[in-house]
PDB file of C-alpha atoms in Angstrom:
ATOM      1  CA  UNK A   1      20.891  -5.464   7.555  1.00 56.00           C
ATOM      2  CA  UNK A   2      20.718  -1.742   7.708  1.00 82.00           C
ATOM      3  CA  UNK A   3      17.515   0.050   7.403  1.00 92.00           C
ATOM      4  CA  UNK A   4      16.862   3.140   5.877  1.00 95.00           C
ATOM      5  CA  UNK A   5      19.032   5.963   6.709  1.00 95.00           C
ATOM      6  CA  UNK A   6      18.676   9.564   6.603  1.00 96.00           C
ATOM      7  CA  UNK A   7      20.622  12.898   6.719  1.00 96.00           C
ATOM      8  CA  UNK A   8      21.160  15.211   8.378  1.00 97.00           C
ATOM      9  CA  UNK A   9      19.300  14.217  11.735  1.00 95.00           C
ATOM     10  CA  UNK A  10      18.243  17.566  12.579  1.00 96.00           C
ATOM     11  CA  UNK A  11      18.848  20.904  10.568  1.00 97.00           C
ATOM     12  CA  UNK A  12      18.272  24.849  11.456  1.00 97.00           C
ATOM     13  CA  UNK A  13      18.130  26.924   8.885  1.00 97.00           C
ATOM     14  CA  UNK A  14      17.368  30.801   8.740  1.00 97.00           C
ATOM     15  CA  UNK A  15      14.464  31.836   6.579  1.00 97.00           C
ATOM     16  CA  UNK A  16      15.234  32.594   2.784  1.00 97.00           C
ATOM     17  CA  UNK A  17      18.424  29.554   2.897  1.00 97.00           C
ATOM     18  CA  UNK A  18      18.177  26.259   1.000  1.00 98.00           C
ATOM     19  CA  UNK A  19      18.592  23.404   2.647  1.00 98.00           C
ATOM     20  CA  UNK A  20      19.314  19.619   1.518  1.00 98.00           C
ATOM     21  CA  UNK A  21      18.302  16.322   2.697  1.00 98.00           C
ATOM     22  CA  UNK A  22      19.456  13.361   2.251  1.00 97.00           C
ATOM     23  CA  UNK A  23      17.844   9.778   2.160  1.00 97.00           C
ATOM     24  CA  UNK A  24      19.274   6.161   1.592  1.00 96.00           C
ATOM     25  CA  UNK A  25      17.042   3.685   0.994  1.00 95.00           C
ATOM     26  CA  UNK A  26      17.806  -0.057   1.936  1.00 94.00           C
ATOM     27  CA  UNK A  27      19.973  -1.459  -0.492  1.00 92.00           C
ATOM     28  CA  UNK A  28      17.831  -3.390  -3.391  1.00 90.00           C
ATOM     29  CA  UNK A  29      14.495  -1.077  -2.789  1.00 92.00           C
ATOM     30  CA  UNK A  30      13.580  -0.135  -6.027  1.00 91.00           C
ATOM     31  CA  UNK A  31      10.807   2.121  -5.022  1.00 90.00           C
ATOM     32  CA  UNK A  32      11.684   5.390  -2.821  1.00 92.00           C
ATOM     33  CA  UNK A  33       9.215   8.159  -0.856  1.00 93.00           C
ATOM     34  CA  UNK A  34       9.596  11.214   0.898  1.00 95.00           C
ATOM     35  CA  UNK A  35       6.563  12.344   3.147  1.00 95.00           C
ATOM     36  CA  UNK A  36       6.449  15.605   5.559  1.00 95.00           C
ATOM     37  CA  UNK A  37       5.201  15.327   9.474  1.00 93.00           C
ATOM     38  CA  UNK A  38       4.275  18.810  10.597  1.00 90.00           C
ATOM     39  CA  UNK A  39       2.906  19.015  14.081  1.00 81.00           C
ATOM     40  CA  UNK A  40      -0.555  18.739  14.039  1.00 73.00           C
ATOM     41  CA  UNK A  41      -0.833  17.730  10.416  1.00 77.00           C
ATOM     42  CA  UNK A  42      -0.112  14.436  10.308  1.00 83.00           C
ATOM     43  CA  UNK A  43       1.750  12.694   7.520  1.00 90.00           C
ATOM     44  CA  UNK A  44       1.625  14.126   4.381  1.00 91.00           C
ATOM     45  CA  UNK A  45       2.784  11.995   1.029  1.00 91.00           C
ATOM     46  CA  UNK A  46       5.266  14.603  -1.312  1.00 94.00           C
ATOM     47  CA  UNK A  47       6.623  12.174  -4.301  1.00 92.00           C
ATOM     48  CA  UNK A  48       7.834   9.383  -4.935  1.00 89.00           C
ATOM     49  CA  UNK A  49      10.187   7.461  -6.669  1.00 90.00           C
ATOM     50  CA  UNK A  50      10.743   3.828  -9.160  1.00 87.00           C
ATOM     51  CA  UNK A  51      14.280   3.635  -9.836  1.00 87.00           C
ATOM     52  CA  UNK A  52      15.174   7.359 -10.654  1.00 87.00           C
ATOM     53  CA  UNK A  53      11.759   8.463 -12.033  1.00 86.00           C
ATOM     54  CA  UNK A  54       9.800  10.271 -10.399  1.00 85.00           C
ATOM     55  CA  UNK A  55       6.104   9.915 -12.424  1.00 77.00           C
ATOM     56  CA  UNK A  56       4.606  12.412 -10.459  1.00 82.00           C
ATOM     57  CA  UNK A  57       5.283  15.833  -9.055  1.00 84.00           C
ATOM     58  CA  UNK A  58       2.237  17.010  -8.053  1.00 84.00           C
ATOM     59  CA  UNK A  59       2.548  16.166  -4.377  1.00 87.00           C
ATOM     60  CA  UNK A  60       5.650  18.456  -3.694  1.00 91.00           C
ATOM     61  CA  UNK A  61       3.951  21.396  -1.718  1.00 91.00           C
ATOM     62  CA  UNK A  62       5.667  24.381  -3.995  1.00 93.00           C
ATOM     63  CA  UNK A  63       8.076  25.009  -6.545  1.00 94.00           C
ATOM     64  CA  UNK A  64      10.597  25.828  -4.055  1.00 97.00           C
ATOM     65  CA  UNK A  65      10.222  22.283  -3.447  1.00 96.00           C
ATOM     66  CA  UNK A  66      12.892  19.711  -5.699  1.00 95.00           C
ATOM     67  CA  UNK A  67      13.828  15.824  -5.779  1.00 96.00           C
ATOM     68  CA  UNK A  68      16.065  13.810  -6.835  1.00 95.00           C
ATOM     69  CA  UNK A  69      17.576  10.308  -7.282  1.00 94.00           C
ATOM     70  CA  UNK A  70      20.623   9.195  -9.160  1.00 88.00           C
ATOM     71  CA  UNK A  71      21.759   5.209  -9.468  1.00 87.00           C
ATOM     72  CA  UNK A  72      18.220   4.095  -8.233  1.00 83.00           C
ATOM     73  CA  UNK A  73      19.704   4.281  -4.971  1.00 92.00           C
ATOM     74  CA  UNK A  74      20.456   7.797  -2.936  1.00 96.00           C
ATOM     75  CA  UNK A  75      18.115  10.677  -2.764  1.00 96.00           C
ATOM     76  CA  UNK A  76      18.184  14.359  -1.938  1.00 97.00           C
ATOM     77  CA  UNK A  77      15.088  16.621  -1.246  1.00 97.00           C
ATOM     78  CA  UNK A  78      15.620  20.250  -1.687  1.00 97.00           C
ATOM     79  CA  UNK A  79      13.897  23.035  -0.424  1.00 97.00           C
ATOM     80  CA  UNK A  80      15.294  26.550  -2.146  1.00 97.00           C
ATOM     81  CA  UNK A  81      14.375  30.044   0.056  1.00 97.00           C
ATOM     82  CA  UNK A  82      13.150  28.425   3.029  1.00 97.00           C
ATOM     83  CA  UNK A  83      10.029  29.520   4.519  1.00 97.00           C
ATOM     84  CA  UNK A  84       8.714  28.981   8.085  1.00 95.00           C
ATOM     85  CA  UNK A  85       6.177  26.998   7.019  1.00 94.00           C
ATOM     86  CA  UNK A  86       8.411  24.295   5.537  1.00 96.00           C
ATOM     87  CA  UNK A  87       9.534  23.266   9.491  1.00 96.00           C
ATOM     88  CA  UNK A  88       8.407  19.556  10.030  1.00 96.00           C
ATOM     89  CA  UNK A  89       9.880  16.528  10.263  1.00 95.00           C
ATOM     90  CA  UNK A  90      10.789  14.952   6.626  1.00 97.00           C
ATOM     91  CA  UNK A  91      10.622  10.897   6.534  1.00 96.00           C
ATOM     92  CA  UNK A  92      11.990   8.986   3.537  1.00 95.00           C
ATOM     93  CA  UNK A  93      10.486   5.495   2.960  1.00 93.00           C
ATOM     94  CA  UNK A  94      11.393   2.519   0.374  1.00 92.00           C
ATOM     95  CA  UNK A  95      10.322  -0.491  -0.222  1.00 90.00           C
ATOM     96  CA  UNK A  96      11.678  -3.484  -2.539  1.00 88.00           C
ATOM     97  CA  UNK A  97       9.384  -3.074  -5.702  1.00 79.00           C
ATOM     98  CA  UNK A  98       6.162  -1.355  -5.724  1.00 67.00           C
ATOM     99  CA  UNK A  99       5.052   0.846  -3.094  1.00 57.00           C
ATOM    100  CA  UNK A 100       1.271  -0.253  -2.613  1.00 65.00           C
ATOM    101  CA  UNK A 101       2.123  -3.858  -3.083  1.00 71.00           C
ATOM    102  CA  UNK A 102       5.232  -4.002  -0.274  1.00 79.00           C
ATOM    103  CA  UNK A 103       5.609  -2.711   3.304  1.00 85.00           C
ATOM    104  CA  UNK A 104       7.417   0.716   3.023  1.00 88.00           C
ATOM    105  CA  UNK A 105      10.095   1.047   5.284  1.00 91.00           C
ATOM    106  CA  UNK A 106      10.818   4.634   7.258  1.00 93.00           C
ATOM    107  CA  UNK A 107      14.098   6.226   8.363  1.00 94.00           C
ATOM    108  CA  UNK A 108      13.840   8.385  10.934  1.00 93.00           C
ATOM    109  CA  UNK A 109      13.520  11.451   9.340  1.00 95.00           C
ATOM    110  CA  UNK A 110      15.383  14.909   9.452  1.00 96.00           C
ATOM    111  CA  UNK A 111      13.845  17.507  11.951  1.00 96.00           C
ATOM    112  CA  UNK A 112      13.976  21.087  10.020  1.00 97.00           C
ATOM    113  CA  UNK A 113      13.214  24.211  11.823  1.00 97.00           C
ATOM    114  CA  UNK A 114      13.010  27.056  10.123  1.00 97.00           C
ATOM    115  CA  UNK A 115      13.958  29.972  12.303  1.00 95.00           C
TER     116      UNK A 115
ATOM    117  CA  UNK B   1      -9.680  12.171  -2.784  1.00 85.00           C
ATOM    118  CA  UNK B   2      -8.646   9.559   0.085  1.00 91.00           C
ATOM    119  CA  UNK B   3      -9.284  10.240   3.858  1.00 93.00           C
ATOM    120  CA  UNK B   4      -8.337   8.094   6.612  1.00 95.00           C
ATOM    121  CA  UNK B   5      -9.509   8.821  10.631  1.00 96.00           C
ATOM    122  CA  UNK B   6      -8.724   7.059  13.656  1.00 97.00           C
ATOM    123  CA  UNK B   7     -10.404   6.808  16.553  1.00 94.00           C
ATOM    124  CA  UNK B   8      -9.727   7.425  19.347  1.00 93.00           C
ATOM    125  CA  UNK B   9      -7.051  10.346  19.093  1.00 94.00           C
ATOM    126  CA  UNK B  10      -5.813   9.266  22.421  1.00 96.00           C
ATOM    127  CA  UNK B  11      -6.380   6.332  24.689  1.00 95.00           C
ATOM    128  CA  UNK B  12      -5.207   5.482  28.221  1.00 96.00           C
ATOM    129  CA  UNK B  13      -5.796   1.852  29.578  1.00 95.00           C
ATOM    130  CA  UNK B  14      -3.808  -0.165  32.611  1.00 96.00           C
ATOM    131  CA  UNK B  15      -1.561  -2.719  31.751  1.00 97.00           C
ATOM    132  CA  UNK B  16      -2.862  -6.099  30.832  1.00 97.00           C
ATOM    133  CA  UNK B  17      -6.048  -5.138  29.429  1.00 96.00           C
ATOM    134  CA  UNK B  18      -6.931  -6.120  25.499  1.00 97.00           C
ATOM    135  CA  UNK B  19      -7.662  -3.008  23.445  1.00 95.00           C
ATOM    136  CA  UNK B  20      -8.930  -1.971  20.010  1.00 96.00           C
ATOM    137  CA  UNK B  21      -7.730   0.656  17.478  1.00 97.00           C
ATOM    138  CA  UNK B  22      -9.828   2.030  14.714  1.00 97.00           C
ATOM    139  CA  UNK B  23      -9.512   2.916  10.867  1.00 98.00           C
ATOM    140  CA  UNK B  24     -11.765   3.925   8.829  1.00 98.00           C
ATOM    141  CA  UNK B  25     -11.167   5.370   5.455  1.00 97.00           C
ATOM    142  CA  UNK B  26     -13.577   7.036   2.298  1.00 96.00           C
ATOM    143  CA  UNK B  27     -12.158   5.544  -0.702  1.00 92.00           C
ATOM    144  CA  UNK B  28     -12.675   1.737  -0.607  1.00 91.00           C
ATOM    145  CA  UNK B  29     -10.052   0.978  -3.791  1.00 90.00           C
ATOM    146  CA  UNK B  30      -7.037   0.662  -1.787  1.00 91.00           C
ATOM    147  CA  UNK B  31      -4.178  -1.639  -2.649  1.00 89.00           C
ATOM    148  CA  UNK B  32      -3.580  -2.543   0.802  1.00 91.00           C
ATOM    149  CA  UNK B  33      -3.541  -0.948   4.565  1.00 94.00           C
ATOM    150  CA  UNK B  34      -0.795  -0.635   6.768  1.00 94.00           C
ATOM    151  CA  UNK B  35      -0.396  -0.298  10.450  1.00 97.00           C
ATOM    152  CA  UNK B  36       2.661   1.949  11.794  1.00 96.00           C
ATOM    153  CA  UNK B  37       4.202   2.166  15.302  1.00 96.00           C
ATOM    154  CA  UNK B  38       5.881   5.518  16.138  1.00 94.00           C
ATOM    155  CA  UNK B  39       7.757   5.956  18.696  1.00 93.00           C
ATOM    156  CA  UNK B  40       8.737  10.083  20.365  1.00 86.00           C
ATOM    157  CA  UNK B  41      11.345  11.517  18.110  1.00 79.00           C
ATOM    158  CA  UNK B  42      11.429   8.506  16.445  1.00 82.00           C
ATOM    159  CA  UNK B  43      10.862   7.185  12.558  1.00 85.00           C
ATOM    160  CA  UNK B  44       7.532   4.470  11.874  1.00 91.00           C
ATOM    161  CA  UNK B  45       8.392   0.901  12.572  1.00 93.00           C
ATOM    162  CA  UNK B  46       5.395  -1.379   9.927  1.00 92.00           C
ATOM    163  CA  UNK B  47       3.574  -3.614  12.533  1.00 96.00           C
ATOM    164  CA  UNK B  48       1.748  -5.234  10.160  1.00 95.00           C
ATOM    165  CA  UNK B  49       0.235  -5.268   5.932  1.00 93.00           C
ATOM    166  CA  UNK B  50      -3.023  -6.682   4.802  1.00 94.00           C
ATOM    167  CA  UNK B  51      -3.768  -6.710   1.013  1.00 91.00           C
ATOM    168  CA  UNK B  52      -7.015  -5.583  -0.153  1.00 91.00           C
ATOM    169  CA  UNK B  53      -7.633  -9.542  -0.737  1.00 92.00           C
ATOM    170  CA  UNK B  54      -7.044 -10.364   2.630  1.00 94.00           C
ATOM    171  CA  UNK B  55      -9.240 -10.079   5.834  1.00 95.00           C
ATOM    172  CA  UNK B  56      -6.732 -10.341   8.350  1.00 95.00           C
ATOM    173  CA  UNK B  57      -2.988 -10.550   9.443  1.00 96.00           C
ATOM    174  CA  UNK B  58      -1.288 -11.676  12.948  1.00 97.00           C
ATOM    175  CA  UNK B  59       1.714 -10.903  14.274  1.00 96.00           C
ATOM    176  CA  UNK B  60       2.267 -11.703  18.050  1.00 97.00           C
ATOM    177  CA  UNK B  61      -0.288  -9.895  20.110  1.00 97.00           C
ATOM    178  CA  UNK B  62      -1.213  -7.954  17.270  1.00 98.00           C
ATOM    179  CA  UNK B  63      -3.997  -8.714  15.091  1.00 98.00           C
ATOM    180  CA  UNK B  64      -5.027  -6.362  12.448  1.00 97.00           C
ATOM    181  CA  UNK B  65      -8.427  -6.496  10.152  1.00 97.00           C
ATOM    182  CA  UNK B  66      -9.658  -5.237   7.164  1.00 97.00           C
ATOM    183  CA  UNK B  67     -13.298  -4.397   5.690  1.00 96.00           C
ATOM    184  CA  UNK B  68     -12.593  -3.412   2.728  1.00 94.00           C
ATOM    185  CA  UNK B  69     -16.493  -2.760   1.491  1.00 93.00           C
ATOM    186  CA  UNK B  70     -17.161  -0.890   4.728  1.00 95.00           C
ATOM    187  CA  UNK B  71     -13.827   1.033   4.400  1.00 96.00           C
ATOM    188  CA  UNK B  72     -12.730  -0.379   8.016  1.00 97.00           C
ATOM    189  CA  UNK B  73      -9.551  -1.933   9.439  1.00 98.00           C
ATOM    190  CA  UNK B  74      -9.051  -2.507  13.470  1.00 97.00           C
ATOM    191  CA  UNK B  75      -5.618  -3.158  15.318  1.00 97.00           C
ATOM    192  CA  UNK B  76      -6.151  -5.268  18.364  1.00 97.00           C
ATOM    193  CA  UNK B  77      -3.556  -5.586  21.157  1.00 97.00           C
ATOM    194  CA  UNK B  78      -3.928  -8.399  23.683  1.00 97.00           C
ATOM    195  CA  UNK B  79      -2.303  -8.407  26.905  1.00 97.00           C
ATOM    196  CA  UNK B  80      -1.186  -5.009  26.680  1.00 97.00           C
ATOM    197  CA  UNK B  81       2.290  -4.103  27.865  1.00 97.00           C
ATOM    198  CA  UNK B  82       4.009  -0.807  28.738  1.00 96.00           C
ATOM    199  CA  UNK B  83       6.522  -0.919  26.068  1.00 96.00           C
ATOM    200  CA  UNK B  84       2.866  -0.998  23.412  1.00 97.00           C
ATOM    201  CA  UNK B  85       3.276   2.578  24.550  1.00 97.00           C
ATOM    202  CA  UNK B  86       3.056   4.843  21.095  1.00 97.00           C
ATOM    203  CA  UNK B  87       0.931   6.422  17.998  1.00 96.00           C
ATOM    204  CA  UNK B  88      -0.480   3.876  16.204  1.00 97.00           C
ATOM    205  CA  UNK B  89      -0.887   5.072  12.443  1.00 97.00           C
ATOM    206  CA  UNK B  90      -3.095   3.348  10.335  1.00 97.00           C
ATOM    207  CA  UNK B  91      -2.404   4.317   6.274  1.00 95.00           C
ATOM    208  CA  UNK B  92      -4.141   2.830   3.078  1.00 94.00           C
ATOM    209  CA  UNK B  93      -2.208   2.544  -0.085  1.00 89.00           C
ATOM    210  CA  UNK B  94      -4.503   3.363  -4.044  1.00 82.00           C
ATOM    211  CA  UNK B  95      -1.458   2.479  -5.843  1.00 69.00           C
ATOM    212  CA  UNK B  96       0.009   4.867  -8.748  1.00 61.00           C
ATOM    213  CA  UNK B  97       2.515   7.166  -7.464  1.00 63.00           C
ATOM    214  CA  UNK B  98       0.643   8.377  -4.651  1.00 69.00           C
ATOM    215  CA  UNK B  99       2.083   7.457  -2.218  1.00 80.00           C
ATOM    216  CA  UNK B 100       0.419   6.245   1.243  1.00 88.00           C
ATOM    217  CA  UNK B 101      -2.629   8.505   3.197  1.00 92.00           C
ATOM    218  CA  UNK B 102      -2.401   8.548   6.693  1.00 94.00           C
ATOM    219  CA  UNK B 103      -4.614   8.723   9.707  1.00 95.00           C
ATOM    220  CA  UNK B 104      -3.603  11.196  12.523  1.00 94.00           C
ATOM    221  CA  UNK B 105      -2.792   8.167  14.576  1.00 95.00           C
ATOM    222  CA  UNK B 106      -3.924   7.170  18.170  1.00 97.00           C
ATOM    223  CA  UNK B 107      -1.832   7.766  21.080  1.00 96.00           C
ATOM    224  CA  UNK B 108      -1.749   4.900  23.733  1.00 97.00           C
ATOM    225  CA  UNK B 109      -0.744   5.009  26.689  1.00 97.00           C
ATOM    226  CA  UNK B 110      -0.097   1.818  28.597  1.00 97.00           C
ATOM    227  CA  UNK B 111       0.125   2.583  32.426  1.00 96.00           C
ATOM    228  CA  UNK B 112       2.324  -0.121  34.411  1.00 93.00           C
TER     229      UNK B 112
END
């Protein structure tokens, strides 16, 4: 079946733009995350989501930073005024119920670069 | 708050020969551990899950551990084969809605 699929596959922005990405889980995954790869960082968790709630913001790295999902299925990260520092790879996950009980599956993430 | 380090960063080995990756992680009141493949320019393919009540899982040449007391967990590869060539990520789940923490992976390198 298909896997996780994200949108756009690679995205340049200038500075100061917003920018939206897209994630669809696999169909049936109740439980949705987006994480951020910047080089030389490693993975780093920003929220996450059971059905369309989100119980926890804190993760998102400013409050240019927004997420959401709608139908328990499709989610969109936004970033508003872009910054530099917000280049890095973005990786959506899901998995079928709870996150820390079943394997998360990744899609392959949407390069940003920030110019 | 949780940390997770693997070791070696990097590791270079001819094909054939049996190797071991490393976890180790602070917090021992994980859920369960996962071990990611990632490929260049690519997304993380799950290799294998272990709960925090198991000690072990096996899939093909992969075995993966877990010490949960000592705050351990070790990916062995047997027979390794060019196409093992990747970062291995190791990442330990506390449950909530925080998500997974991640090591900064080890690179292999499996030379033919």
């Amino acid at each position: 079946g298909a896997g996780v699929s994200q949108s756009p596959s690679n995205k340049v922005t200038e500075k100061g733009k917003d920018v939206e990405l897209r994630c669809d889980p696999i169909s049936g995954h109740t439980a949705l995350y987006w994480y951020r790869q910047s080089l030389g960082q490693g993975l780093e968790f920003l929220i996450y989501f059971q059905g369309n709630s989100a119980p926890d913001k804190s993760g998102l790295p400013s409050d240019r930073f927004s997420a959401e999902r709608t139908g328990g299925s499709v989610s969109t990260l936004t970033i508003q005024r872009t910054q530099q520092e917000d280049s890095a790879v973005y990786l959506c996950a899901s998995s079928l119920d709870q996150g820390w009980i079943d394997t998360q599956y990744f899609g392959p993430g949407t390069r940003l670069t920030v110019l | 708050k949780q940390e997770v380090t693997q070791i070696p960063a990097a590791l270079s080995v001819p094909e054939g020969e049996n190797l071991v990756l490393n976890c180790s992680f602070t917090d021992s009141a994980i859920y369960n551990l996962q071990w990611f493949r990632q490929d260049p320019g690519k997304g993380l393919t799950s290799l294998l899950l272990i709960q925090s009540s198991q000690r072990e899982q096996t899939s093909g040449r992969l075995n993966a551990s877990l010490d949960k007391s000592s705050g351990r967990s070790t990916l062995y590869i047997a027979a390794s084969q060019p196409g093992d060539s990747a970062t291995y990520l190791c990442a330990v789940s506390g449950g909530g809605a925080d998500g997974l923490t991640f090591g900064k992976g080890t690179h292999l390198i499996i030379q033919p």
